[in-house]
Structure formats: structure tokens, C-alpha cells
Amino acid sequence: MTSTLVFQSQFDSFTEWRALLAPLLPGVHICRDDEIEDPDSVHYVLTWKPPHGFFARFPNLKLLVNLGAGVDALVERDDLPAVPITRVSDPDMGRMMASYVLFAVLRYARDIPAFERAQREHRWHYLHPRLPASVRVGVLGLGELGSYAALELARQGFDVRGWSRSPKQLDGVSCVNGMDSLDGFLGGSNILVVMLPLTEQTRGLLDAERLALLPKGACFINVSRGAVVDQQALTDALISGQIGEATLDVFDREPLPPEDPLWALDNVLITPHLASIAIPASAARQVADNILRLGRGEAVLHQVDPARGY
Ligand code: NDP
């Protein structure tokens, strides 16, 4: 019986993914969701935000691959099939995310926003550079992307701290875990980088009270999901100066509506949810590898736990 892999995404290139996967999966027929001839033969689905009821057509599904690292939109669905779910995980995606985080942290650590403002006023504005070791960078979330970014920041000489659910060990990063340590962690972060998945536990985690625990004037970088933060509280904190600067790639509503007050704040840098993307050239091997593992009766890698939410 033929095995079919169905590709469904409005955002990713089918042609590119097929060209990369076909040589790695010689026995598998790869098609788009509007080209399926025999739904019974569909064993694998590669998807990003499929329509509701999408999986019901495939009684013999064996694997669902989420075409990205964030699975919040997927795991909250009530129509998930009872098959392993994996996420895209590849070093190039981690590197791309780390480059965004490094850019944002370095920009603050080197006071670049102050020079940008001074330049607009034709003003020579000397600020003595700080040593990176004097800048405490807190990374919330030490998963595949968070740990990569934390290690890159440590390599730059920053005083890097990381927070996760379970205990972690990362070279050059002081790691703490669990809710009990969160308040102290926030208090010790001159620059906070949010790299947590959006789950029931993390939704609204950074509310007005927790944002008030950051040192006054702290810098805030969010590259995970907007709803991890109370966006109104963040806006208020940016206006009051409790938070000095923010780099925001994600928002509770995307696209960020034109009337949103964040657009007009001089201390905010906004990017349209592109800190990192799934990179087919490096991710295709990992997707194919999981399909081959299933064929050999082995457990898949990078599996998502829908109950945990990531
Ligand atoms: P992972 O799932 O690999 O890791 C998540 C990390 O968060 C883990 O360290 C986990 O702890 C920690 N965590 C989860 N829940 C809690 C909690 N309740 N308390 C404390 N720590 C918690 O995620 P990634 O690193 O791969 O990615 C992070 C997020 O980045 C994604 O979920 C996605 O939303 C976002 N993303 C954004 C992109 C963009 O372009 N802006 C692109 C790609 C991803 P533990 O290690 O103990 O499990």
C-alpha cells in the first residue's frame, strides 16, 4: 500500500518542501491537501494551522508534523488525532532566533536606542560603554530556541540567567526553575527575553504585578507569543518608564492593529513575527528522519505533549 504525505500550509512552500523530502523518502507519495487521491493511504501530515476537521479524513494517520516550533494553536484544538505530534526543530531555526535575540540584547547593552534618538536631534551624546558582564540578561524558557539563545548570549560575556519548568544545566548560564523562583528572577534581569511557549500556565504570566518586579527601566524582548504578556500592562509600563525599552516580535493580536498605542511609543521596536522561521533546507531531514523512525518502529524525536501544551 502506498504511503502518502500530505502538505497543508498557507505560509510554506510545497514545492520547496517536496523537492527536499522526495529524495529522503523514496517510497512516499508527497502531495498537497487538494491533490489527495486516496485518503486511506495518508500516513503523514505536514501542516501549519489546518482548518477544523482536517484530520478526520485520514483514518490511517501515523504522524502529524507541525510546520513550526510553536504549537499553541495546534494543541488547543478539539479535533486532534491520537497520533504522535512533532514540531519542526532544526539548528538553523535556533540560529536565526538567536541572531534576533542577540541583535536586540546588544542594541540595549550598547545603548543604541539612545544614540538613535540623539542622532535625530543632531546631538553628540557620549555614554560610557558598559562591560557585558555587568548586564544581567534573563531568558524565560530554556527550550530548543531559548537554550540556544542563552548560550549565545553567554558567549558574548553577558551575565546570563535562565528560567524553565524543570532543572537545566547550561554552560555559562545560571539556571533556576519553577514558579517559586520567578519573582526573584525578574528582579535580577536588566534585560528580559521571553522565550516561553504559550500554554495554560504561561498565558498572561507577565502581568502588571510581575512587570513591576523588573528593575526600573529594564529592557524587555518578546519573541515567543504575545499572550504570554498582558499587553495593556506592558504598554502602561513602557509609558510610565517602569520598562525602559521593548523589542516586540509577537502580539496578542496579529497583525498588530494600526490604532494600537504600541506603534507610537518611541521606546518600542516592533517587528512582524519573524524572529525565526522553519527553514526547509535544514528541517526536511529531521522530518524525514522521524518518518523513517516510525517505519522502523522507533519513537519519534521532538514530540509535543498536547497535555503539557508544548
Ligand atoms: P520548547 O518547547 O523547546 O521549550 C519551552 C521552554 O519553556 C522549556 O525550557 C520549558 O521548560 C519552558 N516552559 C514551558 N512552560 C513553562 C512554565 N510553565 N514555567 C517555566 N518554564 C516553562 O520551545 P522553543 O524554545 O523551541 O520555542 C519557544 C517558543 O518560541 C515557541 O513555543 C514559540 O511560541 C516561539 N517561537 C516564536 C517564533 C517567532 O518567530 N517569533 C518562531 C519560533 C518559535 P522545560 O525545559 O522544563 O520543559
Coordinates of C-alpha atoms and ligand atoms in Angstrom, one line a residue:
M1 CA 0.0 0.0 0.0
T2 CA 1.3 3.5 -0.9
S3 CA 2.2 5.8 1.9
T4 CA 1.1 9.4 1.3
L5 CA 2.4 12.5 3.0
V6 CA 0.0 15.4 2.8
F7 CA 1.3 19.0 2.9
Q8 CA -1.1 21.7 4.1
S9 CA 0.1 25.3 4.8
Q10 CA -0.8 28.8 3.5
F11 CA 2.6 30.0 4.6
D12 CA 5.2 27.5 3.5
S13 CA 6.3 26.4 0.0
F14 CA 5.1 23.0 -1.0
T15 CA 7.4 22.9 -4.0
E16 CA 10.4 23.5 -1.8
W17 CA 9.4 21.0 0.9
R18 CA 8.6 18.3 -1.7
A19 CA 11.9 18.8 -3.5
L20 CA 13.8 18.3 -0.2
L21 CA 11.7 15.5 1.2
A22 CA 11.2 13.4 -2.0
P23 CA 14.9 12.1 -2.2
L24 CA 14.8 11.3 1.5
L25 CA 11.5 9.4 1.4
P26 CA 11.6 7.4 -1.9
G27 CA 8.6 5.2 -1.1
V28 CA 6.3 8.0 0.0
H29 CA 3.9 9.9 -2.3
I30 CA 4.0 13.6 -1.4
C31 CA 1.1 15.8 -2.3
R32 CA -0.8 19.0 -1.4
D33 CA -4.1 18.6 0.6
D34 CA -6.1 19.5 -2.5
E35 CA -4.4 16.7 -4.5
I36 CA -5.2 13.7 -2.3
E37 CA -6.4 10.7 -4.3
D38 CA -6.7 8.0 -1.6
P39 CA -7.3 9.4 1.9
D40 CA -6.8 5.9 3.4
S41 CA -3.1 6.0 2.3
V42 CA -2.4 9.2 4.1
H43 CA 0.1 8.3 6.9
Y44 CA 1.8 11.6 7.5
V45 CA 0.6 15.2 7.6
L46 CA 2.9 18.3 7.5
T47 CA 0.8 21.2 8.5
W48 CA 0.5 24.7 9.8
K49 CA -2.9 25.9 11.1
P50 CA -5.1 23.4 9.2
P51 CA -8.9 24.1 9.0
H52 CA -11.1 22.5 11.7
G53 CA -11.9 18.8 10.9
F54 CA -8.9 18.5 8.6
F55 CA -7.6 15.2 10.2
A56 CA -10.9 13.4 10.2
R57 CA -10.4 12.3 6.6
F58 CA -7.3 10.3 7.3
P59 CA -8.2 7.1 9.3
N60 CA -4.7 5.7 8.9
L61 CA -2.7 8.7 10.0
K62 CA 0.5 7.9 11.9
L63 CA 2.3 11.2 12.4
L64 CA 1.3 14.9 12.5
V65 CA 4.2 17.3 11.9
N66 CA 3.7 20.9 12.9
L67 CA 5.5 23.2 10.4
G68 CA 6.9 25.4 13.2
A69 CA 8.2 25.4 16.7
G70 CA 5.2 27.0 18.4
V71 CA 2.3 24.5 18.8
D72 CA -0.1 26.6 20.9
A73 CA -2.6 27.0 18.0
L74 CA -2.5 23.2 17.4
V75 CA -2.7 21.7 20.9
E76 CA -5.7 23.8 21.9
R77 CA -7.8 22.2 19.1
D78 CA -10.5 19.7 19.9
D79 CA -10.1 17.7 16.7
L80 CA -6.5 16.4 17.1
P81 CA -6.0 12.8 16.0
A82 CA -4.5 10.3 18.6
V83 CA -1.1 10.1 16.8
P84 CA 2.3 11.4 17.7
I85 CA 2.7 15.1 17.1
T86 CA 6.1 16.5 16.4
R87 CA 7.3 20.1 15.9
V88 CA 9.9 21.4 13.5
S89 CA 13.2 21.5 15.2
D90 CA 16.4 22.4 13.4
P91 CA 19.6 24.2 14.3
D92 CA 19.2 26.8 11.6
M93 CA 15.9 27.9 13.1
G94 CA 17.7 28.1 16.5
R95 CA 20.5 30.1 15.0
M96 CA 18.1 32.5 13.3
M97 CA 16.2 33.1 16.5
A98 CA 19.5 33.6 18.4
S99 CA 20.6 36.2 15.9
Y100 CA 17.4 38.2 16.6
V101 CA 17.8 37.9 20.3
L102 CA 21.5 38.8 20.1
F103 CA 20.7 41.8 18.0
A104 CA 18.0 43.0 20.4
V105 CA 20.1 42.5 23.6
L106 CA 23.3 44.0 22.1
R107 CA 21.3 47.0 20.9
Y108 CA 20.2 47.7 24.5
A109 CA 23.5 46.7 26.1
R110 CA 25.3 49.2 23.8
D111 CA 22.7 51.9 24.4
I112 CA 21.9 52.1 20.6
P113 CA 18.4 53.5 21.1
A114 CA 19.8 56.5 23.0
F115 CA 22.2 57.2 20.1
E116 CA 19.4 56.8 17.6
R117 CA 17.4 59.4 19.5
A118 CA 20.4 61.7 19.8
Q119 CA 21.2 61.4 16.1
R120 CA 17.7 62.5 15.2
E121 CA 18.4 65.7 17.2
H122 CA 21.9 66.1 15.7
R123 CA 23.2 65.7 19.3
W124 CA 26.6 64.2 20.2
H125 CA 25.7 62.0 23.2
Y126 CA 28.5 60.2 24.9
L127 CA 27.5 57.2 27.1
H128 CA 30.4 55.3 28.6
P129 CA 30.1 51.7 27.3
R130 CA 29.2 49.1 30.0
L131 CA 31.0 45.8 30.2
P132 CA 28.8 42.9 29.1
A133 CA 29.4 41.1 32.4
S134 CA 27.7 43.9 34.2
V135 CA 24.5 43.4 32.2
R136 CA 22.1 40.8 33.7
V137 CA 20.1 39.1 30.9
G138 CA 17.2 36.9 32.0
V139 CA 15.9 34.3 29.5
L140 CA 12.5 32.9 30.3
G141 CA 12.3 29.5 28.7
L142 CA 15.3 27.3 28.0
G143 CA 13.9 25.0 25.3
E144 CA 15.4 24.4 21.9
L145 CA 15.4 28.0 21.0
G146 CA 15.8 29.6 24.4
S147 CA 18.8 27.5 25.4
Y148 CA 20.5 28.3 22.1
A149 CA 20.0 32.0 22.6
A150 CA 21.1 31.8 26.2
L151 CA 24.3 30.1 25.2
E152 CA 25.0 32.7 22.5
L153 CA 24.4 35.5 25.0
A154 CA 26.8 33.8 27.5
R155 CA 29.4 33.6 24.7
Q156 CA 29.1 37.4 24.4
G157 CA 30.1 37.7 28.1
F158 CA 26.7 38.8 29.5
D159 CA 25.6 37.7 33.0
V160 CA 23.0 35.3 31.7
R161 CA 20.3 33.7 33.8
G162 CA 17.7 31.2 32.6
W163 CA 14.4 30.1 33.9
S164 CA 12.5 26.9 32.9
R165 CA 10.0 24.5 34.4
S166 CA 12.4 21.6 35.1
P167 CA 16.0 22.0 36.2
K168 CA 18.6 22.7 33.5
Q169 CA 22.3 22.9 33.1
L170 CA 23.8 25.2 30.5
D171 CA 27.5 26.3 30.3
G172 CA 27.9 29.8 31.5
V173 CA 24.2 30.3 32.3
S174 CA 22.8 30.4 35.9
C175 CA 19.6 28.3 35.6
V176 CA 16.7 28.3 38.0
N177 CA 13.3 26.6 37.6
G178 CA 9.8 26.7 38.8
M179 CA 7.2 29.3 39.8
D180 CA 8.8 29.9 43.2
S181 CA 11.9 31.3 41.6
L182 CA 10.2 33.6 39.0
D183 CA 9.8 36.8 41.1
G184 CA 13.4 36.8 42.1
F185 CA 14.4 36.0 38.6
L186 CA 12.5 39.0 37.2
G187 CA 14.1 41.3 39.9
G188 CA 17.5 40.3 38.7
S189 CA 17.0 40.9 34.9
N190 CA 18.2 44.2 33.4
I191 CA 17.2 42.7 30.1
L192 CA 14.4 40.1 30.0
V193 CA 14.0 37.9 27.0
V194 CA 10.7 36.0 26.7
M195 CA 11.1 32.6 25.0
L196 CA 8.3 30.6 26.7
P197 CA 5.6 28.6 24.8
L198 CA 2.1 29.8 25.1
T199 CA 0.3 27.3 27.4
E200 CA -2.4 27.4 30.0
Q201 CA 0.3 28.1 32.6
T202 CA 2.1 30.8 30.7
R203 CA -0.9 32.7 29.3
G204 CA -0.8 36.2 30.9
L205 CA 2.2 35.1 33.1
L206 CA 3.8 38.5 32.8
D207 CA 1.1 40.7 34.2
A208 CA 1.3 44.2 35.7
E209 CA 2.5 42.8 39.1
R210 CA 5.3 40.7 37.6
L211 CA 6.3 43.5 35.2
A212 CA 6.6 45.8 38.3
L213 CA 9.2 43.3 39.7
L214 CA 11.7 44.1 36.9
P215 CA 14.4 46.7 37.8
K216 CA 13.1 50.1 36.9
G217 CA 13.9 50.9 33.3
A218 CA 14.6 47.3 32.4
C219 CA 14.5 46.3 28.7
F220 CA 12.0 43.7 27.5
I221 CA 12.2 41.4 24.5
N222 CA 9.4 39.1 23.5
V223 CA 9.9 36.6 20.7
S224 CA 7.6 33.9 21.8
R225 CA 3.9 34.6 21.9
G226 CA 2.1 37.9 22.6
A227 CA -0.4 36.4 25.0
V228 CA 2.3 35.3 27.5
V229 CA 2.3 39.0 28.4
D230 CA -0.5 41.3 29.5
Q231 CA -0.1 43.7 26.5
Q232 CA -2.0 46.5 28.2
A233 CA 0.1 46.2 31.3
L234 CA 3.3 46.2 29.1
T235 CA 2.1 49.3 27.3
D236 CA 1.4 51.1 30.6
A237 CA 4.9 50.0 31.9
L238 CA 6.5 51.4 28.8
I239 CA 4.7 54.7 29.1
S240 CA 5.5 55.0 32.8
G241 CA 9.2 54.1 32.3
Q242 CA 9.0 51.0 34.5
I243 CA 10.1 49.3 31.4
G244 CA 12.6 51.4 29.5
E245 CA 12.7 49.8 26.1
A246 CA 11.0 46.9 24.4
T247 CA 11.6 44.8 21.3
L248 CA 8.4 43.0 20.3
D249 CA 8.1 40.5 17.6
V250 CA 4.8 39.0 18.8
F251 CA 1.5 40.5 20.0
D252 CA -1.8 39.3 21.5
R253 CA -3.5 40.3 18.2
E254 CA -1.6 39.9 14.9
P255 CA -1.2 41.9 12.7
L256 CA -1.0 44.5 15.5
P257 CA -3.9 46.8 14.7
P258 CA -2.9 50.2 13.3
E259 CA -4.6 52.0 16.2
D260 CA -2.6 50.1 18.8
P261 CA -0.7 52.6 21.1
L262 CA 2.5 50.5 21.0
W263 CA 3.1 51.7 17.4
A264 CA 3.6 55.3 18.6
L265 CA 5.9 54.6 21.5
D266 CA 9.4 55.9 20.9
N267 CA 10.9 53.2 23.2
V268 CA 9.4 50.3 21.3
L269 CA 10.8 48.4 18.3
I270 CA 8.2 46.4 16.5
T271 CA 8.8 43.5 14.1
P272 CA 6.1 41.5 12.4
H273 CA 6.5 38.0 13.9
L274 CA 9.6 36.9 12.0
A275 CA 12.3 36.4 14.7
S276 CA 12.7 32.9 13.3
I277 CA 11.1 30.6 10.7
A278 CA 11.0 26.9 9.8
I279 CA 13.8 26.5 7.3
P280 CA 13.0 23.6 5.0
A281 CA 16.6 23.1 3.9
S282 CA 17.7 22.1 7.4
A283 CA 14.3 20.9 8.8
A284 CA 13.4 18.4 6.0
R285 CA 16.0 15.9 7.1
Q286 CA 14.6 15.9 10.7
V287 CA 11.0 15.4 9.3
A288 CA 12.1 12.6 7.0
D289 CA 14.1 11.0 9.9
N290 CA 11.0 10.8 12.0
I291 CA 9.0 9.2 9.3
L292 CA 11.8 6.6 8.8
R293 CA 11.9 6.0 12.6
L294 CA 8.2 5.2 12.6
G295 CA 8.8 2.7 9.8
R296 CA 11.5 1.0 12.0
G297 CA 9.1 1.0 14.9
E298 CA 11.2 3.6 16.8
A299 CA 10.0 6.5 18.8
V300 CA 9.9 9.9 17.0
L301 CA 12.0 12.8 18.2
H302 CA 10.9 16.3 19.1
Q303 CA 7.5 15.1 20.1
V304 CA 4.9 17.5 21.5
D305 CA 2.9 16.7 24.6
P306 CA -0.6 18.2 24.0
A307 CA -1.5 17.9 27.7
R308 CA 1.6 19.9 28.7
G309 CA 0.9 22.3 25.8
Y310 CA 4.4 22.3 24.2
Ligands
NDP1 P1 10.4 24.5 23.7 O1 9.1 23.9 23.7 O2 11.6 23.7 23.2 O3 10.8 24.9 25.2 C1 10.0 25.7 26.0 C2 10.8 26.1 27.3 O4 9.9 26.8 28.1 C3 11.3 25.0 28.1 O5 12.5 25.3 28.7 C4 10.2 24.8 29.2 O6 10.7 24.2 30.4 C5 9.8 26.2 29.4 N1 8.5 26.3 30.0 C6 7.3 25.9 29.4 N2 6.3 26.1 30.3 C7 6.9 26.7 31.4 C8 6.4 27.1 32.7 N3 5.1 27.0 33.0 N4 7.2 27.6 33.6 C9 8.6 27.6 33.3 N5 9.1 27.3 32.1 C10 8.3 26.8 31.2 O7 10.3 25.8 22.9 P2 11.3 26.6 21.9 O8 12.5 27.0 22.7 O9 11.6 25.8 20.7 O10 10.4 27.8 21.5 C11 9.8 28.7 22.4 C12 8.7 29.5 21.7 O11 9.2 30.4 20.8 C13 7.7 28.6 20.9 O12 6.8 27.9 21.8 C14 7.0 29.6 20.0 O13 5.9 30.1 20.6 C15 8.1 30.7 19.9 N6 8.5 30.9 18.6 C16 8.5 32.2 18.0 C17 9.0 32.4 16.8 C18 9.0 33.8 16.2 O14 9.3 34.0 15.0 N7 8.7 34.8 17.0 C19 9.5 31.3 15.9 C20 9.5 30.0 16.6 C21 9.1 29.8 17.8 P3 11.3 22.7 30.4 O15 12.6 22.8 29.7 O16 11.4 22.5 31.9 O17 10.3 21.9 29.7

